[in-house]
N, CA, C and O atoms as a GROMACS GRO file, in nm:
protein
  512
    1UNK      N    1   9.174  10.279   8.069
    1UNK     CA    2   9.209  10.417   8.044
    1UNK      C    3   9.118  10.505   8.131
    1UNK      O    4   8.996  10.486   8.132
    2UNK      N    5   9.176  10.597   8.201
    2UNK     CA    6   9.103  10.686   8.288
    2UNK      C    7   9.134  10.829   8.247
    2UNK      O    8   9.249  10.872   8.253
    3UNK      N    9   9.032  10.903   8.205
    3UNK     CA   10   9.047  11.043   8.165
    3UNK      C   11   9.160  11.063   8.065
    3UNK      O   12   9.239  11.158   8.077
    4UNK      N   13   9.169  10.976   7.967
    4UNK     CA   14   9.264  10.994   7.859
    4UNK      C   15   9.404  10.942   7.886
    4UNK      O   16   9.491  10.959   7.800
    5UNK      N   17   9.430  10.881   8.000
    5UNK     CA   18   9.563  10.823   8.023
    5UNK      C   19   9.546  10.684   8.083
    5UNK      O   20   9.447  10.656   8.151
    6UNK      N   21   9.642  10.602   8.058
    6UNK     CA   22   9.638  10.466   8.110
    6UNK      C   23   9.676  10.471   8.258
    6UNK      O   24   9.779  10.526   8.296
    7UNK      N   25   9.590  10.414   8.340
    7UNK     CA   26   9.616  10.413   8.483
    7UNK      C   27   9.714  10.302   8.517
    7UNK      O   28   9.688  10.186   8.488
    8UNK      N   29   9.825  10.336   8.577
    8UNK     CA   30   9.922  10.238   8.623
    8UNK      C   31   9.900  10.216   8.772
    8UNK      O   32   9.870  10.309   8.847
    9UNK      N   33   9.914  10.093   8.813
    9UNK     CA   34   9.900  10.062   8.955
    9UNK      C   35   9.966   9.930   8.984
    9UNK      O   36  10.000   9.855   8.893
   10UNK      N   37   9.985   9.901   9.109
   10UNK     CA   38  10.044   9.775   9.152
   10UNK      C   39   9.932   9.671   9.157
   10UNK      O   40   9.857   9.664   9.255
   11UNK      N   41   9.921   9.592   9.052
   11UNK     CA   42   9.811   9.496   9.040
   11UNK      C   43   9.813   9.390   9.149
   11UNK      O   44   9.708   9.350   9.199
   12UNK      N   45   9.932   9.344   9.188
   12UNK     CA   46   9.941   9.240   9.290
   12UNK      C   47   9.894   9.291   9.426
   12UNK      O   48   9.822   9.221   9.498
   13UNK      N   49   9.936   9.410   9.460
   13UNK     CA   50   9.891   9.471   9.585
   13UNK      C   51   9.741   9.495   9.581
   13UNK      O   52   9.672   9.469   9.680
   14UNK      N   53   9.690   9.544   9.468
   14UNK     CA   54   9.545   9.568   9.456
   14UNK      C   55   9.466   9.438   9.473
   14UNK      O   56   9.364   9.436   9.541
   15UNK      N   57   9.514   9.330   9.411
   15UNK     CA   58   9.445   9.201   9.422
   15UNK      C   59   9.449   9.150   9.566
   15UNK      O   60   9.348   9.101   9.617
   16UNK      N   61   9.565   9.160   9.631
   16UNK     CA   62   9.577   9.116   9.770
   16UNK      C   63   9.485   9.197   9.860
   16UNK      O   64   9.418   9.142   9.948
   17UNK      N   65   9.481   9.327   9.839
   17UNK     CA   66   9.394   9.414   9.918
   17UNK      C   67   9.247   9.381   9.894
   17UNK      O   68   9.168   9.380   9.988
   18UNK      N   69   9.211   9.355   9.769
   18UNK     CA   70   9.072   9.321   9.737
   18UNK      C   71   9.031   9.189   9.802
   18UNK      O   72   8.920   9.177   9.854
   19UNK      N   73   9.121   9.091   9.801
   19UNK     CA   74   9.091   8.964   9.869
   19UNK      C   75   9.076   8.984  10.019
   19UNK      O   76   8.993   8.920  10.083
   20UNK      N   77   9.158   9.074  10.076
   20UNK     CA   78   9.143   9.108  10.217
   20UNK      C   79   9.006   9.171  10.243
   20UNK      O   80   8.941   9.140  10.343
   21UNK      N   81   8.964   9.260  10.154
   21UNK     CA   82   8.833   9.323  10.169
   21UNK      C   83   8.721   9.220  10.164
   21UNK      O   84   8.628   9.226  10.244
   22UNK      N   85   8.730   9.127  10.070
   22UNK     CA   86   8.627   9.022  10.060
   22UNK      C   87   8.624   8.937  10.187
   22UNK      O   88   8.516   8.905  10.238
   23UNK      N   89   8.742   8.902  10.236
   23UNK     CA   90   8.747   8.822  10.359
   23UNK      C   91   8.690   8.900  10.477
   23UNK      O   92   8.620   8.842  10.561
   24UNK      N   93   8.719   9.028  10.484
   24UNK     CA   94   8.669   9.111  10.594
   24UNK      C   95   8.516   9.115  10.593
   24UNK      O   96   8.453   9.108  10.699
   25UNK      N   97   8.458   9.127  10.475
   25UNK     CA   98   8.311   9.128  10.465
   25UNK      C   99   8.255   8.993  10.509
   25UNK      O  100   8.155   8.988  10.581
   26UNK      N  101   8.318   8.885  10.466
   26UNK     CA  102   8.272   8.751  10.504
   26UNK      C  103   8.282   8.729  10.655
   26UNK      O  104   8.189   8.677  10.716
   27UNK      N  105   8.393   8.769  10.714
   27UNK     CA  106   8.410   8.754  10.859
   27UNK      C  107   8.310   8.842  10.933
   27UNK      O  108   8.250   8.799  11.032
   28UNK      N  109   8.290   8.964  10.885
   28UNK     CA  110   8.192   9.052  10.948
   28UNK      C  111   8.051   8.998  10.939
   28UNK      O  112   7.973   9.009  11.034
   29UNK      N  113   8.016   8.939  10.824
   29UNK     CA  114   7.883   8.879  10.808
   29UNK      C  115   7.865   8.761  10.902
   29UNK      O  116   7.760   8.744  10.963
   30UNK      N  117   7.969   8.679  10.913
   30UNK     CA  118   7.960   8.566  11.006
   30UNK      C  119   7.946   8.616  11.149
   30UNK      O  120   7.870   8.559  11.228
   31UNK      N  121   8.019   8.723  11.183
   31UNK     CA  122   8.008   8.779  11.318
   31UNK      C  123   7.866   8.827  11.345
   31UNK      O  124   7.814   8.810  11.455
   32UNK      N  125   7.805   8.888  11.244
   32UNK     CA  126   7.671   8.943  11.263
   32UNK      C  127   7.562   8.836  11.266
   32UNK      O  128   7.461   8.852  11.334
   33UNK      N  129   7.583   8.726  11.194
   33UNK     CA  130   7.473   8.631  11.176
   33UNK      C  131   7.499   8.490  11.227
   33UNK      O  132   7.404   8.412  11.238
   34UNK      N  133   7.622   8.454  11.259
   34UNK     CA  134   7.646   8.315  11.296
   34UNK      C  135   7.733   8.294  11.417
   34UNK      O  136   7.746   8.181  11.465
   35UNK      N  137   7.792   8.397  11.467
   35UNK     CA  138   7.886   8.381  11.579
   35UNK      C  139   7.815   8.398  11.712
   35UNK      O  140   7.717   8.472  11.725
   36UNK      N  141   7.868   8.328  11.810
   36UNK     CA  142   7.816   8.343  11.945
   36UNK      C  143   7.859   8.477  12.004
   36UNK      O  144   7.948   8.543  11.950
   37UNK      N  145   7.796   8.517  12.114
   37UNK     CA  146   7.823   8.648  12.171
   37UNK      C  147   7.968   8.670  12.215
   37UNK      O  148   8.019   8.782  12.206
   38UNK      N  149   8.036   8.564  12.263
   38UNK     CA  150   8.174   8.581  12.308
   38UNK      C  151   8.268   8.603  12.190
   38UNK      O  152   8.367   8.675  12.202
   39UNK      N  153   8.238   8.542  12.076
   39UNK     CA  154   8.325   8.548  11.959
   39UNK      C  155   8.292   8.670  11.872
   39UNK      O  156   8.379   8.721  11.801
   40UNK      N  157   8.169   8.716  11.879
   40UNK     CA  158   8.122   8.824  11.792
   40UNK      C  159   8.211   8.948  11.800
   40UNK      O  160   8.244   9.006  11.697
   41UNK      N  161   8.249   8.988  11.918
   41UNK     CA  162   8.330   9.108  11.935
   41UNK      C  163   8.468   9.092  11.870
   41UNK      O  164   8.516   9.182  11.802
   42UNK      N  165   8.530   8.976  11.892
   42UNK     CA  166   8.662   8.951  11.831
   42UNK      C  167   8.654   8.956  11.678
   42UNK      O  168   8.737   9.019  11.613
   43UNK      N  169   8.553   8.889  11.622
   43UNK     CA  170   8.539   8.884  11.477
   43UNK      C  171   8.507   9.022  11.419
   43UNK      O  172   8.561   9.060  11.315
   44UNK      N  173   8.420   9.094  11.485
   44UNK     CA  174   8.383   9.228  11.437
   44UNK      C  175   8.503   9.321  11.439
   44UNK      O  176   8.525   9.397  11.345
   45UNK      N  177   8.579   9.316  11.546
   45UNK     CA  178   8.699   9.400  11.556
   45UNK      C  179   8.799   9.365  11.446
   45UNK      O  180   8.849   9.453  11.377
   46UNK      N  181   8.827   9.238  11.430
   46UNK     CA  182   8.920   9.195  11.327
   46UNK      C  183   8.875   9.234  11.188
   46UNK      O  184   8.955   9.283  11.108
   47UNK      N  185   8.747   9.212  11.159
   47UNK     CA  186   8.694   9.244  11.026
   47UNK      C  187   8.700   9.394  10.998
   47UNK      O  188   8.731   9.434  10.886
   48UNK      N  189   8.670   9.476  11.097
   48UNK     CA  190   8.670   9.621  11.072
   48UNK      C  191   8.812   9.672  11.046
   48UNK      O  192   8.833   9.756  10.958
   49UNK      N  193   8.909   9.622  11.121
   49UNK     CA  194   9.047   9.662  11.096
   49UNK      C  195   9.096   9.611  10.961
   49UNK      O  196   9.164   9.683  10.888
   50UNK      N  197   9.061   9.487  10.928
   50UNK     CA  198   9.104   9.431  10.801
   50UNK      C  199   9.043   9.508  10.684
   50UNK      O  200   9.112   9.535  10.586
   51UNK      N  201   8.917   9.542  10.693
   51UNK     CA  202   8.852   9.615  10.585
   51UNK      C  203   8.914   9.754  10.566
   51UNK      O  204   8.939   9.796  10.453
   52UNK      N  205   8.938   9.823  10.675
   52UNK     CA  206   9.000   9.956  10.664
   52UNK      C  207   9.136   9.948  10.598
   52UNK      O  208   9.171  10.033  10.516
   53UNK      N  209   9.213   9.847  10.632
   53UNK     CA  210   9.347   9.835  10.577
   53UNK      C  211   9.346   9.776  10.436
   53UNK      O  212   9.443   9.793  10.361
   54UNK      N  213   9.240   9.708  10.399
   54UNK     CA  214   9.224   9.666  10.260
   54UNK      C  215   9.203   9.788  10.171
   54UNK      O  216   9.261   9.799  10.063
   55UNK      N  217   9.121   9.881  10.218
   55UNK     CA  218   9.100  10.005  10.143
   55UNK      C  219   9.231  10.083  10.132
   55UNK      O  220   9.264  10.135  10.026
   56UNK      N  221   9.305  10.091  10.241
   56UNK     CA  222   9.435  10.157  10.237
   56UNK      C  223   9.527  10.088  10.136
   56UNK      O  224   9.602  10.155  10.064
   57UNK      N  225   9.522   9.956  10.130
   57UNK     CA  226   9.604   9.883  10.034
   57UNK      C  227   9.571   9.918   9.890
   57UNK      O  228   9.661   9.932   9.807
   58UNK      N  229   9.442   9.933   9.859
   58UNK     CA  230   9.402   9.971   9.723
   58UNK      C  231   9.451  10.112   9.691
   58UNK      O  232   9.502  10.137   9.582
   59UNK      N  233   9.437  10.204   9.785
   59UNK     CA  234   9.486  10.340   9.765
   59UNK      C  235   9.636  10.339   9.740
   59UNK      O  236   9.686  10.406   9.649
   60UNK      N  237   9.708  10.263   9.818
   60UNK     CA  238   9.853  10.255   9.801
   60UNK      C  239   9.890  10.187   9.669
   60UNK      O  240   9.990  10.222   9.607
   61UNK      N  241   9.809  10.092   9.624
   61UNK     CA  242   9.834  10.027   9.495
   61UNK      C  243   9.824  10.128   9.381
   61UNK      O  244   9.899  10.121   9.284
   62UNK      N  245   9.731  10.221   9.393
   62UNK     CA  246   9.715  10.325   9.291
   62UNK      C  247   9.831  10.424   9.297
   62UNK      O  248   9.877  10.471   9.193
   63UNK      N  249   9.878  10.456   9.417
   63UNK     CA  250   9.988  10.551   9.434
   63UNK      C  251  10.125  10.491   9.404
   63UNK      O  252  10.219  10.564   9.373
   64UNK      N  253  10.136  10.359   9.413
   64UNK     CA  254  10.267  10.292   9.408
   64UNK      C  255  10.353  10.323   9.286
   64UNK      O  256  10.474  10.340   9.302
   65UNK      N  257  10.298  10.333   9.163
   65UNK     CA  258  10.387  10.360   9.051
   65UNK      C  259  10.460  10.494   9.062
   65UNK      O  260  10.575  10.505   9.018
   66UNK      N  261  10.397  10.595   9.118
   66UNK     CA  262  10.461  10.725   9.133
   66UNK      C  263  10.534  10.743   9.264
   66UNK      O  264  10.623  10.826   9.276
   67UNK      N  265  10.496  10.665   9.363
   67UNK     CA  266  10.555  10.676   9.497
   67UNK      C  267  10.589  10.535   9.544
   67UNK      O  268  10.503  10.464   9.596
   68UNK      N  269  10.713  10.495   9.526
   68UNK     CA  270  10.753  10.357   9.558
   68UNK      C  271  10.721  10.317   9.701
   68UNK      O  272  10.680  10.205   9.727
   69UNK      N  273  10.740  10.409   9.793
   69UNK     CA  274  10.714  10.375   9.934
   69UNK      C  275  10.566  10.352   9.961
   69UNK      O  276  10.531  10.287  10.060
   70UNK      N  277  10.480  10.403   9.876
   70UNK     CA  278  10.337  10.378   9.894
   70UNK      C  279  10.308  10.229   9.878
   70UNK      O  280  10.223  10.174   9.949
   71UNK      N  281  10.377  10.164   9.788
   71UNK     CA  282  10.361  10.019   9.773
   71UNK      C  283  10.404   9.945   9.898
   71UNK      O  284  10.336   9.851   9.941
   72UNK      N  285  10.515   9.987   9.958
   72UNK     CA  286  10.561   9.927  10.083
   72UNK      C  287  10.456   9.947  10.192
   72UNK      O  288  10.424   9.854  10.266
   73UNK      N  289  10.405  10.068  10.200
   73UNK     CA  290  10.301  10.098  10.300
   73UNK      C  291  10.179  10.010  10.280
   73UNK      O  292  10.123   9.959  10.378
   74UNK      N  293  10.138   9.992  10.156
   74UNK     CA  294  10.021   9.909  10.127
   74UNK      C  295  10.041   9.764  10.166
   74UNK      O  296   9.952   9.702  10.225
   75UNK      N  297  10.158   9.710  10.134
   75UNK     CA  298  10.186   9.570  10.172
   75UNK      C  299  10.192   9.553  10.323
   75UNK      O  300  10.140   9.455  10.376
   76UNK      N  301  10.253   9.648  10.393
   76UNK     CA  302  10.258   9.641  10.539
   76UNK      C  303  10.117   9.645  10.598
   76UNK      O  304  10.083   9.563  10.684
   77UNK      N  305  10.036   9.739  10.552
   77UNK     CA  306   9.901   9.758  10.607
   77UNK      C  307   9.811   9.638  10.579
   77UNK      O  308   9.741   9.591  10.669
   78UNK      N  309   9.811   9.589  10.456
   78UNK     CA  310   9.721   9.478  10.423
   78UNK      C  311   9.766   9.348  10.488
   78UNK      O  312   9.683   9.269  10.534
   79UNK      N  313   9.896   9.325  10.494
   79UNK     CA  314   9.946   9.204  10.560
   79UNK      C  315   9.915   9.211  10.709
   79UNK      O  316   9.874   9.112  10.770
   80UNK      N  317   9.936   9.328  10.768
   80UNK     CA  318   9.903   9.346  10.909
   80UNK      C  319   9.755   9.326  10.937
   80UNK      O  320   9.718   9.262  11.036
   81UNK      N  321   9.670   9.379  10.851
   81UNK     CA  322   9.525   9.360  10.868
   81UNK      C  323   9.486   9.214  10.860
   81UNK      O  324   9.401   9.168  10.937
   82UNK      N  325   9.547   9.141  10.768
   82UNK     CA  326   9.518   8.998  10.754
   82UNK      C  327   9.563   8.921  10.878
   82UNK      O  328   9.488   8.840  10.932
   83UNK      N  329   9.685   8.946  10.922
   83UNK     CA  330   9.737   8.876  11.041
   83UNK      C  331   9.652   8.908  11.163
   83UNK      O  332   9.618   8.818  11.241
   84UNK      N  333   9.617   9.034  11.181
   84UNK     CA  334   9.536   9.076  11.296
   84UNK      C  335   9.400   9.007  11.295
   84UNK      O  336   9.357   8.952  11.396
   85UNK      N  337   9.333   9.011  11.180
   85UNK     CA  338   9.200   8.951  11.170
   85UNK      C  339   9.206   8.799  11.191
   85UNK      O  340   9.124   8.744  11.264
   86UNK      N  341   9.302   8.733  11.127
   86UNK     CA  342   9.314   8.588  11.143
   86UNK      C  343   9.346   8.550  11.287
   86UNK      O  344   9.292   8.452  11.339
   87UNK      N  345   9.433   8.626  11.352
   87UNK     CA  346   9.468   8.596  11.491
   87UNK      C  347   9.344   8.605  11.580
   87UNK      O  348   9.322   8.518  11.664
   88UNK      N  349   9.265   8.711  11.563
   88UNK     CA  350   9.145   8.726  11.645
   88UNK      C  351   9.042   8.619  11.612
   88UNK      O  352   8.976   8.566  11.701
   89UNK      N  353   9.028   8.586  11.483
   89UNK     CA  354   8.931   8.484  11.443
   89UNK      C  355   8.970   8.348  11.500
   89UNK      O  356   8.885   8.277  11.555
   90UNK      N  357   9.097   8.310  11.487
   90UNK     CA  358   9.141   8.181  11.540
   90UNK      C  359   9.136   8.180  11.693
   90UNK      O  360   9.106   8.077  11.753
   91UNK      N  361   9.164   8.292  11.753
   91UNK     CA  362   9.156   8.303  11.898
   91UNK      C  363   9.013   8.274  11.944
   91UNK      O  364   8.992   8.198  12.039
   92UNK      N  365   8.917   8.336  11.877
   92UNK     CA  366   8.777   8.318  11.917
   92UNK      C  367   8.718   8.185  11.874
   92UNK      O  368   8.651   8.119  11.954
   93UNK      N  369   8.742   8.146  11.749
   93UNK     CA  370   8.678   8.025  11.696
   93UNK      C  371   8.743   7.897  11.744
   93UNK      O  372   8.673   7.798  11.766
   94UNK      N  373   8.873   7.896  11.760
   94UNK     CA  374   8.944   7.774  11.797
   94UNK      C  375   8.993   7.775  11.942
   94UNK      O  376   9.053   7.678  11.989
   95UNK      N  377   8.966   7.883  12.012
   95UNK     CA  378   9.008   7.898  12.152
   95UNK      C  379   9.157   7.869  12.168
   95UNK      O  380   9.198   7.791  12.255
   96UNK      N  381   9.237   7.932  12.082
   96UNK     CA  382   9.382   7.917  12.091
   96UNK      C  383   9.441   8.044  12.152
   96UNK      O  384   9.471   8.140  12.081
   97UNK      N  385   9.458   8.046  12.284
   97UNK     CA  386   9.505   8.167  12.349
   97UNK      C  387   9.643   8.212  12.303
   97UNK      O  388   9.676   8.330  12.315
   98UNK      N  389   9.724   8.122  12.251
   98UNK     CA  390   9.858   8.160  12.203
   98UNK      C  391   9.848   8.260  12.088
   98UNK      O  392   9.940   8.338  12.067
   99UNK      N  393   9.737   8.257  12.014
   99UNK     CA  394   9.722   8.350  11.903
   99UNK      C  395   9.696   8.493  11.950
   99UNK      O  396   9.704   8.587  11.871
  100UNK      N  397   9.665   8.508  12.076
  100UNK     CA  398   9.652   8.642  12.131
  100UNK      C  399   9.784   8.716  12.122
  100UNK      O  400   9.786   8.839  12.118
  101UNK      N  401   9.895   8.643  12.119
  101UNK     CA  402  10.027   8.704  12.107
  101UNK      C  403  10.061   8.737  11.962
  101UNK      O  404  10.154   8.813  11.937
  102UNK      N  405   9.987   8.682  11.866
  102UNK     CA  406  10.013   8.708  11.725
  102UNK      C  407   9.944   8.837  11.679
  102UNK      O  408   9.996   8.907  11.593
  103UNK      N  409   9.830   8.868  11.736
  103UNK     CA  410   9.753   8.986  11.695
  103UNK      C  411   9.836   9.115  11.701
  103UNK      O  412   9.825   9.197  11.609
  104UNK      N  413   9.918   9.136  11.804
  104UNK     CA  414   9.998   9.260  11.805
  104UNK      C  415  10.098   9.271  11.689
  104UNK      O  416  10.135   9.381  11.649
  105UNK      N  417  10.141   9.159  11.634
  105UNK     CA  418  10.228   9.163  11.516
  105UNK      C  419  10.154   9.229  11.401
  105UNK      O  420  10.208   9.315  11.332
  106UNK      N  421  10.029   9.188  11.381
  106UNK     CA  422   9.946   9.251  11.279
  106UNK      C  423   9.926   9.399  11.307
  106UNK      O  424   9.931   9.481  11.216
  107UNK      N  425   9.905   9.432  11.433
  107UNK     CA  426   9.887   9.572  11.471
  107UNK      C  427  10.010   9.656  11.442
  107UNK      O  428   9.999   9.768  11.394
  108UNK      N  429  10.127   9.602  11.472
  108UNK     CA  430  10.252   9.673  11.445
  108UNK      C  431  10.270   9.694  11.295
  108UNK      O  432  10.312   9.801  11.252
  109UNK      N  433  10.237   9.592  11.214
  109UNK     CA  434  10.248   9.607  11.069
  109UNK      C  435  10.152   9.713  11.016
  109UNK      O  436  10.187   9.791  10.928
  110UNK      N  437  10.029   9.717  11.070
  110UNK     CA  438   9.933   9.819  11.027
  110UNK      C  439   9.984   9.959  11.061
  110UNK      O  440   9.978  10.050  10.978
  111UNK      N  441  10.035   9.975  11.182
  111UNK     CA  442  10.090  10.105  11.222
  111UNK      C  443  10.208  10.142  11.134
  111UNK      O  444  10.221  10.256  11.091
  112UNK      N  445  10.294  10.045  11.106
  112UNK     CA  446  10.410  10.070  11.020
  112UNK      C  447  10.365  10.115  10.881
  112UNK      O  448  10.426  10.204  10.822
  113UNK      N  449  10.260  10.054  10.830
  113UNK     CA  450  10.208  10.094  10.699
  113UNK      C  451  10.166  10.240  10.698
  113UNK      O  452  10.199  10.314  10.606
  114UNK      N  453  10.094  10.281  10.801
  114UNK     CA  454  10.052  10.422  10.809
  114UNK      C  455  10.172  10.515  10.822
  114UNK      O  456  10.175  10.621  10.760
  115UNK      N  457  10.272  10.476  10.902
  115UNK     CA  458  10.389  10.560  10.920
  115UNK      C  459  10.472  10.572  10.791
  115UNK      O  460  10.522  10.680  10.759
  116UNK      N  461  10.485  10.461  10.719
  116UNK     CA  462  10.557  10.466  10.592
  116UNK      C  463  10.482  10.556  10.493
  116UNK      O  464  10.545  10.633  10.420
  117UNK      N  465  10.350  10.547  10.491
  117UNK     CA  466  10.272  10.633  10.402
  117UNK      C  467  10.287  10.780  10.442
  117UNK      O  468  10.296  10.867  10.356
  118UNK      N  469  10.289  10.808  10.572
  118UNK     CA  470  10.310  10.946  10.618
  118UNK      C  471  10.447  10.996  10.575
  118UNK      O  472  10.460  11.109  10.528
  119UNK      N  473  10.549  10.913  10.590
  119UNK     CA  474  10.683  10.950  10.547
  119UNK      C  475  10.685  10.976  10.397
  119UNK      O  476  10.746  11.073  10.350
  120UNK      N  477  10.618  10.890  10.324
  120UNK     CA  478  10.609  10.905  10.178
  120UNK      C  479  10.543  11.038  10.142
  120UNK      O  480  10.586  11.105  10.048
  121UNK      N  481  10.441  11.075  10.214
  121UNK     CA  482  10.371  11.202  10.187
  121UNK      C  483  10.454  11.324  10.220
  121UNK      O  484  10.436  11.430  10.159
  122UNK      N  485  10.545  11.310  10.314
  122UNK     CA  486  10.627  11.424  10.355
  122UNK      C  487  10.754  11.440  10.273
  122UNK      O  488  10.820  11.544  10.280
  123UNK      N  489  10.790  11.340  10.196
  123UNK     CA  490  10.910  11.347  10.112
  123UNK      C  491  10.890  11.445   9.999
  123UNK      O  492  10.780  11.454   9.943
  124UNK      N  493  10.992  11.518   9.967
  124UNK     CA  494  10.983  11.617   9.860
  124UNK      C  495  10.986  11.553   9.722
  124UNK      O  496  10.926  11.606   9.628
  125UNK      N  497  11.055  11.441   9.708
  125UNK     CA  498  11.072  11.378   9.577
  125UNK      C  499  10.951  11.294   9.542
  125UNK      O  500  10.909  11.212   9.624
  126UNK      N  501  10.892  11.310   9.423
  126UNK     CA  502  10.777  11.229   9.384
  126UNK      C  503  10.814  11.084   9.359
  126UNK      O  504  10.724  11.000   9.351
  127UNK      N  505  10.940  11.050   9.346
  127UNK     CA  506  10.982  10.913   9.322
  127UNK      C  507  11.008  10.838   9.452
  127UNK      O  508  11.068  10.730   9.450
  128UNK      N  509  10.963  10.893   9.565
  128UNK     CA  510  10.988  10.832   9.696
  128UNK      C  511  10.928  10.696   9.706
  128UNK      O  512  10.939  10.631   9.810
   0.00000   0.00000   0.00000
């Protein structure tokens, strides 16, 4: 209960976003303390994008009950952040250059999440 009312939110999206946040912190810590110099940049970039989009996912999870498209935006953003981070991590750690082509998929999903959220914010109907 928050300020006298029960807070509704998309629990599955919130959990997925929180797991993304935990993974981002772990990847960032490994980048800072255990990765070689060539891999460090890839891991740091992936972790920072993943963490930012995990936070966006939690915000969208809170907005989702009142704004249906916010849930869509959250799933797009968090899934994109996960794909982007994993692609960069596997690219650096396993030297799989083919995964360089997967990272843009994550980027497109993250951008789509932001655009859907912007559309949701501009809609007049609160049930958007």
